[in-house]
XYZ file of C-alpha atoms in Angstrom:
686
model
C 0.038 0.018 -0.131
C 1.223 3.562 -0.547
C 2.157 5.568 2.427
C -0.211 7.962 4.082
C 0.766 11.291 3.015
C 0.151 12.622 6.586
C 3.407 10.706 7.450
C 5.662 12.123 4.834
C 7.402 14.251 7.299
C 8.684 11.409 9.196
C 10.687 10.488 6.124
C 12.516 13.601 5.417
C 16.194 13.510 5.699
C 17.741 15.578 8.502
C 21.274 16.970 8.577
C 23.434 16.213 11.752
C 26.518 18.196 11.374
C 28.690 16.576 8.662
C 26.390 13.562 8.179
C 22.562 13.201 7.128
C 20.094 10.909 8.455
C 17.849 9.306 5.777
C 14.671 9.851 7.831
C 13.593 11.095 11.294
C 13.332 7.602 13.039
C 16.130 7.575 15.554
C 16.847 4.383 17.604
C 18.548 6.038 20.706
C 21.118 4.150 22.660
C 19.790 1.131 24.727
C 21.099 -1.731 26.557
C 20.848 -5.287 25.022
C 22.736 -7.315 27.749
C 24.998 -8.636 24.908
C 27.803 -6.487 25.614
C 31.482 -6.644 24.523
C 31.461 -10.489 24.957
C 28.822 -11.031 22.198
C 29.890 -8.605 19.266
C 28.199 -10.789 16.503
C 24.946 -10.948 18.380
C 25.006 -7.261 18.942
C 25.759 -6.383 15.417
C 23.000 -8.626 14.075
C 20.482 -6.928 16.480
C 21.440 -3.412 15.336
C 21.450 -4.593 11.556
C 17.856 -5.629 11.952
C 16.936 -2.200 13.233
C 18.543 -0.670 10.205
C 16.871 -3.119 7.917
C 13.569 -2.134 9.534
C 14.010 1.470 8.584
C 15.416 3.359 11.689
C 17.522 6.113 9.944
C 19.840 6.284 12.977
C 20.820 3.238 14.986
C 22.816 3.672 18.003
C 24.776 1.092 20.421
C 24.218 0.624 24.112
C 26.651 2.359 26.460
C 30.174 1.822 25.450
C 33.021 2.161 28.085
C 35.831 4.618 27.370
C 38.322 3.149 29.935
C 38.755 0.208 32.431
C 37.694 2.599 35.254
C 34.203 2.421 34.037
C 33.333 -1.297 34.263
C 29.718 -2.263 34.612
C 30.183 -6.006 35.074
C 28.366 -8.325 35.303
C 25.908 -6.280 33.167
C 26.402 -6.326 29.467
C 28.042 -3.026 28.054
C 30.335 -2.345 25.205
C 34.061 -1.199 25.354
C 36.354 0.869 23.303
C 39.452 0.377 25.337
C 41.826 -0.925 22.578
C 42.224 -1.968 18.837
C 40.491 -5.354 19.604
C 37.264 -3.408 20.546
C 37.613 -1.378 17.302
C 37.623 -4.515 15.241
C 34.660 -5.991 17.146
C 32.499 -2.885 17.031
C 33.309 -2.481 13.246
C 30.928 -5.303 12.715
C 27.979 -3.329 14.255
C 28.808 -0.137 12.197
C 28.961 -2.335 8.979
C 25.580 -4.064 9.832
C 23.896 -0.692 10.301
C 25.572 0.782 7.044
C 24.384 -2.267 5.087
C 20.869 -0.738 5.111
C 21.829 2.914 4.589
C 21.276 4.013 8.156
C 23.743 6.106 10.361
C 25.583 4.404 13.129
C 26.016 6.006 16.540
C 28.017 4.942 19.589
C 27.479 6.062 23.206
C 30.678 6.658 24.872
C 30.303 6.239 28.523
C 31.932 6.609 31.942
C 29.954 5.645 34.985
C 31.778 7.380 37.554
C 30.429 6.373 40.949
C 27.734 4.411 39.065
C 30.492 1.976 37.822
C 31.341 -0.558 40.485
C 34.426 -2.141 38.540
C 33.786 -5.449 39.760
C 35.864 -6.863 36.832
C 38.667 -4.440 36.584
C 38.729 -3.771 40.269
C 40.019 -0.348 39.624
C 39.063 2.618 42.177
C 35.835 4.309 41.211
C 36.001 7.951 40.080
C 33.621 10.794 41.063
C 33.605 14.689 41.134
C 33.583 14.330 44.986
C 34.147 11.339 47.325
C 30.880 9.530 47.479
C 29.693 5.804 48.123
C 29.280 3.768 45.184
C 25.664 4.028 43.724
C 25.147 0.281 43.967
C 24.921 -1.458 47.358
C 28.672 -2.151 47.736
C 30.904 -1.420 50.895
C 33.142 1.066 48.614
C 33.480 4.668 47.870
C 34.392 6.310 44.526
C 37.466 8.722 45.108
C 37.321 12.441 44.159
C 39.116 13.114 41.027
C 41.915 15.558 40.963
C 43.171 17.683 38.089
C 45.483 14.923 36.806
C 42.413 12.565 36.883
C 40.120 15.146 34.897
C 43.131 15.424 32.321
C 43.368 11.675 32.014
C 39.627 11.437 31.697
C 39.607 13.859 28.828
C 42.229 11.888 27.138
C 40.254 8.599 27.495
C 37.194 10.327 25.918
C 39.360 11.476 23.033
C 41.068 8.225 22.523
C 37.712 6.334 22.604
C 36.191 8.890 20.047
C 39.176 8.380 17.676
C 38.621 4.368 18.015
C 34.888 5.062 17.315
C 35.782 6.805 14.201
C 37.977 4.052 13.062
C 35.449 1.458 13.775
C 33.242 3.325 11.305
C 30.618 5.144 13.460
C 28.999 8.348 12.119
C 27.728 9.852 15.400
C 29.961 9.847 18.450
C 28.247 10.526 21.891
C 29.201 12.750 24.878
C 27.155 10.928 27.387
C 25.950 13.270 30.180
C 22.735 11.519 31.449
C 21.452 8.921 33.721
C 23.681 9.937 36.862
C 26.963 8.990 35.068
C 30.235 10.867 35.356
C 29.830 13.998 33.233
C 26.211 14.399 34.777
C 27.749 14.021 38.257
C 29.941 17.032 37.532
C 26.840 18.952 36.478
C 24.680 18.180 39.520
C 24.982 19.849 42.806
C 23.845 16.716 44.447
C 27.177 15.203 43.543
C 29.570 17.901 42.809
C 30.971 19.373 45.986
C 34.149 20.651 44.488
C 35.640 24.064 45.323
C 37.914 24.348 42.316
C 37.280 25.321 38.617
C 35.150 22.342 38.172
C 32.811 23.046 41.043
C 30.558 25.543 42.685
C 28.785 27.837 40.107
C 26.928 26.198 37.244
C 29.509 27.711 34.719
C 32.154 25.748 36.497
C 30.265 22.529 36.874
C 29.651 22.654 33.069
C 33.232 23.076 32.201
C 33.905 19.478 31.871
C 31.017 18.738 29.595
C 32.071 21.729 27.405
C 35.600 20.424 27.340
C 34.311 16.906 26.456
C 32.462 18.240 23.542
C 35.264 20.237 22.206
C 37.757 17.185 22.741
C 35.394 14.888 20.980
C 34.815 17.171 17.981
C 38.548 17.747 17.620
C 39.191 13.998 17.765
C 36.698 12.945 15.143
C 37.228 15.974 12.846
C 34.681 16.618 10.064
C 33.880 12.839 9.406
C 31.584 12.175 12.461
C 28.796 14.079 14.137
C 29.015 14.744 17.861
C 25.848 14.301 19.886
C 25.286 15.025 23.627
C 23.000 13.031 25.579
C 21.900 15.193 28.456
C 19.407 14.756 31.246
C 17.642 18.171 31.545
C 15.874 17.265 34.720
C 16.858 14.873 37.626
C 13.306 14.920 38.868
C 14.550 15.412 42.255
C 13.336 19.005 42.858
C 15.206 22.266 43.371
C 17.994 20.473 44.918
C 18.948 19.020 41.588
C 18.939 20.057 37.891
C 15.503 20.895 36.689
C 14.192 21.742 33.274
C 12.978 25.107 34.464
C 16.288 26.079 35.924
C 19.837 24.644 35.541
C 18.824 22.040 32.857
C 17.566 24.908 30.771
C 20.748 26.908 31.591
C 22.990 24.108 30.472
C 21.388 23.809 27.119
C 21.555 27.725 26.684
C 25.220 27.766 27.557
C 26.252 24.949 25.112
C 23.409 25.455 22.506
C 25.430 25.458 19.358
C 28.478 23.339 20.335
C 27.385 19.723 19.544
C 25.769 18.612 16.432
C 22.763 17.062 18.019
C 21.040 17.153 21.505
C 19.641 13.853 22.827
C 17.715 15.030 25.877
C 15.743 13.110 28.469
C 14.939 13.011 32.246
C 17.167 11.338 34.641
C 17.844 10.753 38.460
C 17.627 7.043 37.614
C 17.096 4.850 34.620
C 13.604 4.218 35.749
C 12.570 7.889 35.135
C 13.634 7.735 31.702
C 12.213 4.372 30.913
C 9.076 4.575 32.925
C 6.575 1.850 32.344
C 3.134 2.266 30.823
C 1.749 1.607 34.309
C 3.045 4.944 35.417
C 3.208 6.957 32.217
C 1.531 7.622 28.825
C 2.955 8.065 25.459
C 5.043 11.207 25.139
C 5.412 11.434 28.789
C 8.807 13.294 28.763
C 7.480 16.210 26.603
C 6.904 18.786 29.404
C 10.444 18.425 30.545
C 12.151 18.545 27.151
C 9.953 20.689 24.925
C 11.997 23.915 25.605
C 15.243 22.581 24.062
C 14.461 23.350 20.345
C 13.690 26.997 21.351
C 17.402 27.373 22.632
C 19.256 25.681 19.834
C 19.272 25.486 15.925
C 20.880 21.912 16.215
C 18.607 18.887 15.739
C 16.881 17.530 18.811
C 15.870 14.034 19.701
C 13.983 12.576 22.739
C 12.033 9.605 23.848
C 8.540 8.807 25.148
C 7.711 5.325 24.149
C 6.339 6.452 20.898
C 4.201 3.858 18.935
C 1.464 6.143 17.051
C 2.444 7.631 13.760
C 0.190 10.442 14.470
C 1.729 11.288 17.821
C 5.101 11.187 15.940
C 4.153 13.669 13.492
C 2.722 15.972 16.251
C 5.969 15.882 17.978
C 7.661 17.184 14.743
C 5.106 19.731 13.562
C 4.662 21.320 17.106
C 8.502 21.591 17.306
C 9.111 19.300 20.145
C 11.879 17.398 18.338
C 13.387 16.846 14.920
C 13.713 13.038 15.389
C 11.491 10.300 16.886
C 13.690 8.821 19.414
C 12.935 5.341 20.419
C 14.422 2.430 22.410
C 11.472 0.220 23.680
C 9.184 0.745 20.578
C 12.187 -0.330 18.388
C 12.667 -3.539 20.417
C 8.975 -4.367 20.145
C 9.000 -3.676 16.439
C 12.311 -3.200 14.559
C 10.348 -2.683 11.510
C 8.159 -0.009 12.859
C 9.469 2.754 10.359
C 9.135 0.474 7.317
C 5.539 -0.345 8.105
C 4.722 3.191 8.273
C 6.638 3.873 5.097
C 4.920 0.985 3.313
C 1.328 1.972 4.434
C 1.260 -0.844 6.930
C 0.774 0.995 9.994
C -1.802 -1.260 11.193
C 0.759 -3.949 11.405
C 2.953 -2.155 13.907
C 3.777 -4.299 16.926
C 3.247 -1.687 19.592
C 5.379 -1.688 22.726
C 3.220 -2.322 25.833
C 5.667 -0.536 28.359
C 5.871 -3.609 30.494
C 9.560 -2.987 30.884
C 10.472 -6.723 30.707
C 13.333 -5.367 28.582
C 14.485 -3.410 31.432
C 14.213 -6.411 33.778
C 16.682 -8.281 31.408
C 19.228 -5.680 31.664
C 18.726 -5.393 35.438
C 19.249 -9.132 35.724
C 22.420 -8.997 33.588
C 20.717 -11.099 30.909
C 20.320 -10.663 27.259
C 17.444 -8.437 26.002
C 13.937 -9.934 25.864
C 10.550 -8.440 25.002
C 6.825 -9.427 25.568
C 5.766 -8.399 22.030
C 8.823 -9.365 20.067
C 10.154 -12.981 20.992
C 12.913 -12.578 18.282
C 14.924 -9.772 19.937
C 18.464 -10.753 20.690
C 17.830 -14.092 18.855
C 18.906 -12.650 15.508
C 22.363 -14.128 15.550
C 22.263 -16.968 18.178
C 19.017 -18.604 16.914
C 19.022 -16.997 13.319
C 15.504 -15.497 13.925
C 14.103 -12.565 11.945
C 11.220 -10.582 13.309
C 9.414 -10.390 9.910
C 10.472 -13.705 8.249
C 9.968 -17.290 9.273
C 10.767 -20.459 7.219
C 8.008 -22.153 5.379
C 6.940 -25.546 6.835
C 8.215 -28.293 4.489
C 4.846 -30.213 4.321
C 1.165 -29.702 4.061
C -0.013 -30.489 7.584
C -2.675 -29.319 10.136
C -2.416 -27.913 13.486
C -5.045 -27.507 16.202
C -4.009 -24.855 18.796
C -6.234 -25.190 21.897
C -6.316 -22.011 23.876
C -6.251 -18.390 22.612
C -4.165 -16.640 25.426
C -0.821 -15.073 24.541
C 0.816 -18.447 23.866
C -1.948 -19.874 21.763
C -2.405 -16.731 19.651
C 1.449 -16.692 18.991
C 1.519 -20.331 18.162
C -1.433 -19.914 15.802
C 0.112 -16.928 14.052
C 3.597 -18.275 13.776
C 2.356 -21.739 12.502
C 0.103 -19.878 10.103
C 2.940 -17.865 8.840
C 4.840 -21.108 8.194
C 1.958 -22.225 6.015
C 0.261 -24.870 8.154
C -3.520 -25.212 8.120
C -4.273 -23.868 11.546
C -7.366 -24.008 13.670
C -7.410 -21.979 16.843
C -10.150 -22.955 19.447
C -10.736 -20.918 22.567
C -13.373 -21.978 25.221
C -14.182 -18.311 26.249
C -16.252 -15.937 23.890
C -13.227 -13.613 23.490
C -9.620 -14.314 22.676
C -6.845 -13.243 25.056
C -6.842 -15.703 27.987
C -5.053 -14.093 30.929
C -4.546 -10.827 29.150
C -8.460 -10.227 29.321
C -8.074 -9.946 33.182
C -4.538 -8.467 33.611
C -5.208 -5.680 31.284
C -8.126 -4.577 33.377
C -5.675 -3.828 36.349
C -4.647 -0.181 37.120
C -2.060 0.984 34.514
C -1.949 -2.236 32.529
C -4.424 -1.407 29.753
C -1.676 -1.542 27.195
C -1.092 -5.174 27.875
C -4.055 -6.109 25.646
C -1.945 -4.997 22.620
C -0.352 -8.564 22.835
C -3.799 -10.056 21.985
C -4.808 -7.219 19.646
C -1.792 -7.319 17.359
C -1.833 -11.228 17.015
C -5.591 -11.177 16.592
C -5.415 -8.547 13.880
C -2.451 -10.379 12.016
C -4.127 -13.851 12.300
C -7.302 -12.288 10.617
C -5.075 -11.565 7.530
C -4.092 -15.287 7.158
C -6.523 -17.277 5.068
C -4.999 -20.586 6.372
C -5.728 -19.795 10.107
C -9.480 -20.328 11.314
C -10.522 -19.152 14.759
C -13.389 -20.548 16.925
C -14.164 -18.746 20.070
C -16.649 -20.129 22.613
C -15.403 -23.651 21.673
C -14.279 -25.717 24.517
C -12.380 -28.834 23.384
C -12.485 -32.180 25.257
C -9.997 -34.951 24.721
C -12.474 -36.762 22.586
C -12.990 -33.607 20.492
C -9.285 -33.279 20.037
C -8.790 -37.038 19.105
C -11.712 -36.701 16.576
C -10.415 -33.568 14.934
C -7.822 -35.292 12.674
C -4.974 -32.908 13.069
C -1.303 -33.642 12.593
C -0.270 -31.559 15.498
C -2.102 -30.506 18.676
C -0.832 -27.548 20.471
C -2.169 -27.102 23.992
C -1.968 -23.403 25.402
C -4.582 -23.865 28.089
C -2.838 -21.477 30.546
C -2.465 -21.669 34.291
C -4.399 -21.066 37.492
C -3.441 -19.460 40.684
C -2.816 -21.828 43.653
C -4.934 -21.429 46.722
C -2.803 -23.471 49.119
C -0.393 -20.674 49.850
C 2.681 -22.255 48.123
C 4.744 -19.615 46.611
C 8.318 -18.468 46.222
C 9.049 -18.550 50.002
C 6.253 -20.657 51.593
C 6.674 -24.140 50.325
C 4.215 -25.990 52.776
C 0.651 -26.308 51.635
C -1.918 -24.576 53.980
C -5.640 -25.159 54.421
C -7.148 -21.805 53.386
C -10.767 -22.643 52.371
C -12.142 -19.098 52.478
C -9.302 -17.393 50.688
C -9.648 -15.951 47.200
C -7.055 -16.086 44.428
C -6.603 -13.643 41.488
C -8.880 -16.025 39.374
C -11.683 -15.658 41.860
C -11.389 -11.800 41.815
C -11.472 -11.719 38.014
C -14.452 -14.052 37.971
C -16.310 -11.454 40.069
C -16.113 -12.568 43.694
C -16.480 -9.643 45.971
C -14.000 -8.781 48.805
C -15.290 -7.244 52.066
C -13.741 -5.767 55.329
C -10.060 -5.464 55.834
C -8.448 -6.849 52.553
C -5.187 -8.513 53.043
C -3.196 -9.596 49.939
C -0.641 -12.258 50.712
C 2.014 -11.823 47.989
C 4.575 -14.615 47.628
C 4.753 -13.993 43.816
C 6.434 -10.690 44.018
C 5.672 -9.374 40.538
C 2.961 -7.019 39.408
C -0.232 -8.936 40.509
C -0.099 -8.280 44.289
C 0.480 -4.472 43.997
C -2.053 -4.055 41.065
C -4.720 -5.803 43.043
C -3.843 -3.648 46.096
C -4.178 -0.495 43.966
C -7.499 -1.873 42.664
C -9.087 -2.531 45.949
C -7.749 0.634 47.646
C -9.319 2.724 44.780
C -12.619 0.937 45.429
C -12.485 2.109 48.976
C -11.367 -0.751 50.808
C -8.752 -0.887 53.645
C -5.774 -2.831 52.098
C -2.649 -4.455 53.628
C -0.088 -6.225 51.609
C 1.762 -8.938 53.431
C 4.796 -10.446 52.030
C 7.760 -12.585 53.238
C 10.024 -10.484 51.208
C 11.637 -7.484 52.706
C 9.951 -5.273 50.046
C 6.398 -5.426 48.556
C 6.295 -6.431 45.016
C 10.007 -6.830 45.041
C 10.566 -8.144 41.600
C 9.240 -4.894 40.089
C 12.720 -3.569 41.136
C 13.792 -5.391 37.857
C 11.164 -3.425 35.636
C 12.240 -0.163 37.304
C 8.751 0.124 38.819
C 9.113 -0.389 42.482
C 9.621 3.163 43.708
C 6.783 4.465 41.690
C 4.549 1.438 42.965
C 5.273 2.037 46.494
C 4.806 5.850 46.287
C 1.505 5.176 44.685
C 0.228 2.503 47.139
C 1.473 4.755 50.070
C -0.657 7.798 48.641
C -3.650 5.436 48.464
C -3.329 4.432 52.079
C -2.208 0.853 51.472
C -0.299 -0.761 54.538
C 2.735 -2.913 54.158
C 3.644 -5.834 56.188
C 7.006 -7.227 54.996
C 9.027 -10.001 56.281
C 5.988 -11.988 57.352
C 5.104 -15.638 56.447
C 1.650 -16.866 56.307
C 0.840 -19.678 58.772
C -2.925 -19.768 58.580
C -6.258 -17.981 58.205
C -9.047 -18.485 60.896
C -12.238 -16.497 61.164
C -11.289 -12.949 60.803
C -7.593 -13.135 61.446
C -4.363 -14.276 59.719
C -1.507 -16.000 61.581
C 1.773 -14.821 60.560
C 5.511 -15.395 61.516
C 8.468 -13.164 61.252
C 10.748 -14.576 58.684
C 13.818 -13.547 60.718
C 12.823 -14.594 64.209
C 9.905 -16.977 63.755
C 7.851 -14.792 66.302
C 4.154 -15.279 65.510
C 1.598 -12.587 65.337
C -1.998 -11.939 64.180
C -3.411 -9.529 61.715
C -7.323 -8.663 61.245
C -8.489 -9.889 57.921
C -11.956 -9.696 56.307
C -10.913 -11.052 53.044
C -7.540 -12.941 52.337
C -6.369 -12.791 48.677
C -3.599 -15.139 47.945
C -1.096 -14.031 45.215
C 1.410 -16.974 45.428
C 2.373 -19.662 42.883
C 0.500 -20.886 39.722
C -0.348 -24.489 38.431
C -0.553 -25.280 34.827
C -3.966 -26.118 33.492
C -2.707 -29.393 31.919
C -5.848 -31.671 32.566
C -6.399 -31.925 28.760
C -2.632 -32.905 28.134
C -2.785 -35.628 30.909
C -5.938 -37.122 29.352
C -4.587 -37.030 25.749
C -1.192 -38.397 26.957
C -2.868 -41.510 28.573
C -4.236 -42.726 25.238
C -2.605 -43.581 22.025
C -2.777 -40.880 19.223
C -1.576 -40.347 15.753
C -0.919 -36.587 16.172
C 2.066 -34.823 17.856
C 1.092 -33.564 21.155
C 2.812 -30.293 22.410
C 2.458 -27.749 25.149
C 3.408 -24.164 25.154
C 3.142 -21.197 27.407
C 1.752 -21.298 30.996
C 0.408 -24.786 30.652
C 3.881 -26.023 30.135
C 5.577 -23.644 32.527
C 3.663 -20.851 34.277
C 5.650 -17.525 33.877
C 5.485 -14.053 32.497
C 3.528 -13.251 29.341
C 6.938 -12.616 27.688
C 7.930 -16.212 28.471
C 4.651 -17.591 27.180
C 4.872 -15.739 23.899
C 8.597 -16.774 23.509
C 7.707 -20.350 24.305
C 5.075 -20.576 21.586
C 7.245 -18.726 19.129
C 10.095 -21.058 19.600
C 7.807 -24.260 19.294
C 6.404 -22.780 15.964
C 9.898 -21.960 14.462
C 11.382 -25.357 15.598
C 8.415 -27.581 14.452
C 9.664 -30.049 11.819
C 13.380 -29.164 12.178
C 16.070 -30.603 14.244
C 16.955 -27.761 16.760
C 20.346 -27.407 17.986
C 21.090 -28.745 21.408
C 22.086 -25.128 22.454
C 21.816 -21.775 20.918
C 25.053 -20.483 19.172
C 27.567 -19.055 21.499
C 30.435 -16.645 20.732
C 33.752 -18.118 21.828
C 37.087 -16.678 22.121
C 39.865 -17.940 19.705
C 41.676 -21.074 20.994
C 44.940 -19.314 21.504
C 46.317 -21.992 23.949
C 45.326 -25.042 25.914
C 44.107 -25.015 29.593
C 47.419 -26.511 30.523
C 49.311 -23.737 28.796
C 47.160 -21.079 30.514
C 47.686 -22.806 33.789
C 51.465 -22.696 33.257
C 51.286 -19.010 32.569
C 49.400 -18.405 35.681
C 52.053 -20.405 37.671
């Protein structure tokens, strides 16, 4: 289809200093978890983004010196010529599709714990390391600052030799250059501290050094946090953030601006923010500079993107998470297929991967970070070698993904769902406060399935074992989901309890009412406990969340949501009872025990809601497994392993990709060259 003319402005070329971006789609730097250890995987991931139409594709954070070591997390390095060779693959992969390649040079300062290199941490002033380590970053003296400027220059020169078009000066997310800017960190009394002009000095010098290092062949971008979101004690977009831009307005070739204070502010989940949520903080920048500006805001709507450009908010559409959910987002708009955009749901499972020091994953896009190690492409899938039929039972996230991917492979697919509507668990979870975007997981797959003539969908069609056996399919894929436990067994409490009057989330979603003091016992630790607490509190109930963990909804720390969640629940009057293990429930009281001392206590309770573990709905699988059958029987998603929506989608996608093939025993791994035997290495150590 031809492109909608309303979106033509998004495909205009934009000059960035000495280079020109082919369009306004700018994949801003974002972590992948692949790091310097997996250069081929990193290059393949960025190459897919360029193939998908992003005019500028940037790397993740790239350390300029061993004193900025973020191990065990995945980060890049430009410490030596070996790094130049490794990162050249990424630049080449991006250039292969006509996009500009950007590299984000990084020094973490007190944010870098240097676990691998074991070098002393550096900071403007002596401060404890930002991670919970018993160490302090030392204050930099003038010799350190001179050396630091040299590291930035040398890394910029290496970036140029690696083939990058845009080289970053990174002054955001509480990293070292930003620490010099912020009065919260910078307590210096010399020419690099005190007044804002002094605190800006290092950033100015870094920009000048970088421009001198790369000459006229590369653009120099500055990534700056214009608001720490910490009030008047820090940098704000109304005061010093605005002043920094004004002081340096024309010095870089591009401004990449955002909010900071912590990564969670810049990558706030949809639960706590809407599309374009950073606009109030960054809109002023274009009024102070003639240089192009890019910012982010989880943009997925082409109309919102156009609005950002036409209203003068920014020159590019910056994206990290939307480019992960759909690397081909620009191409789909370009080709008049904007209805096929796989929209980011803002669940931050990608941030969880980074915080766990794992490679990138995404709820919407199961192929992310699998481009090299499994050979997966987000828009292409191999045709199935034979004409066969598949019956998929259950149309939750796993069943929908299985039906879609099998259909794309060319099988004749029937999807049967017992409920009147498709979506499974998503129908319930998307009704919780802040989680409405999660229904996009269902909506996109349902929409794409409707385009496939070889996939037939039957809602309100419960399948028995006899129905399945009589269907005559070559493959039966069970995606029947999971149910919440009502025996109290969770992550911490592994002894079954008799709790006949307790409710589970399934009961709540089925319409059972709560009354009196509502107590949620959360031994799951992800979103469900906190989301139900918010729902009940907003309905006027008195709510307490009890958890055996030290913190309520503790795993949301991985998705960068925990601070926002605790603030919201506190504002709603929800009480917390951490470090308490559930022992029993009698009449109107719970029996609890302190997880440290074992001391028992009681808690008034009108309604107990258990958010603990889940069990697979595998009755149909057990019944079919007990009889001989001619079809292949498979399980995917929660009925195989109850987990996150992201894991359910991945499970189904992997099954569909590998059906009819001999999958490798393990995914491809990048290995160092065999330069010597283990015995030789041991002798060297001796």
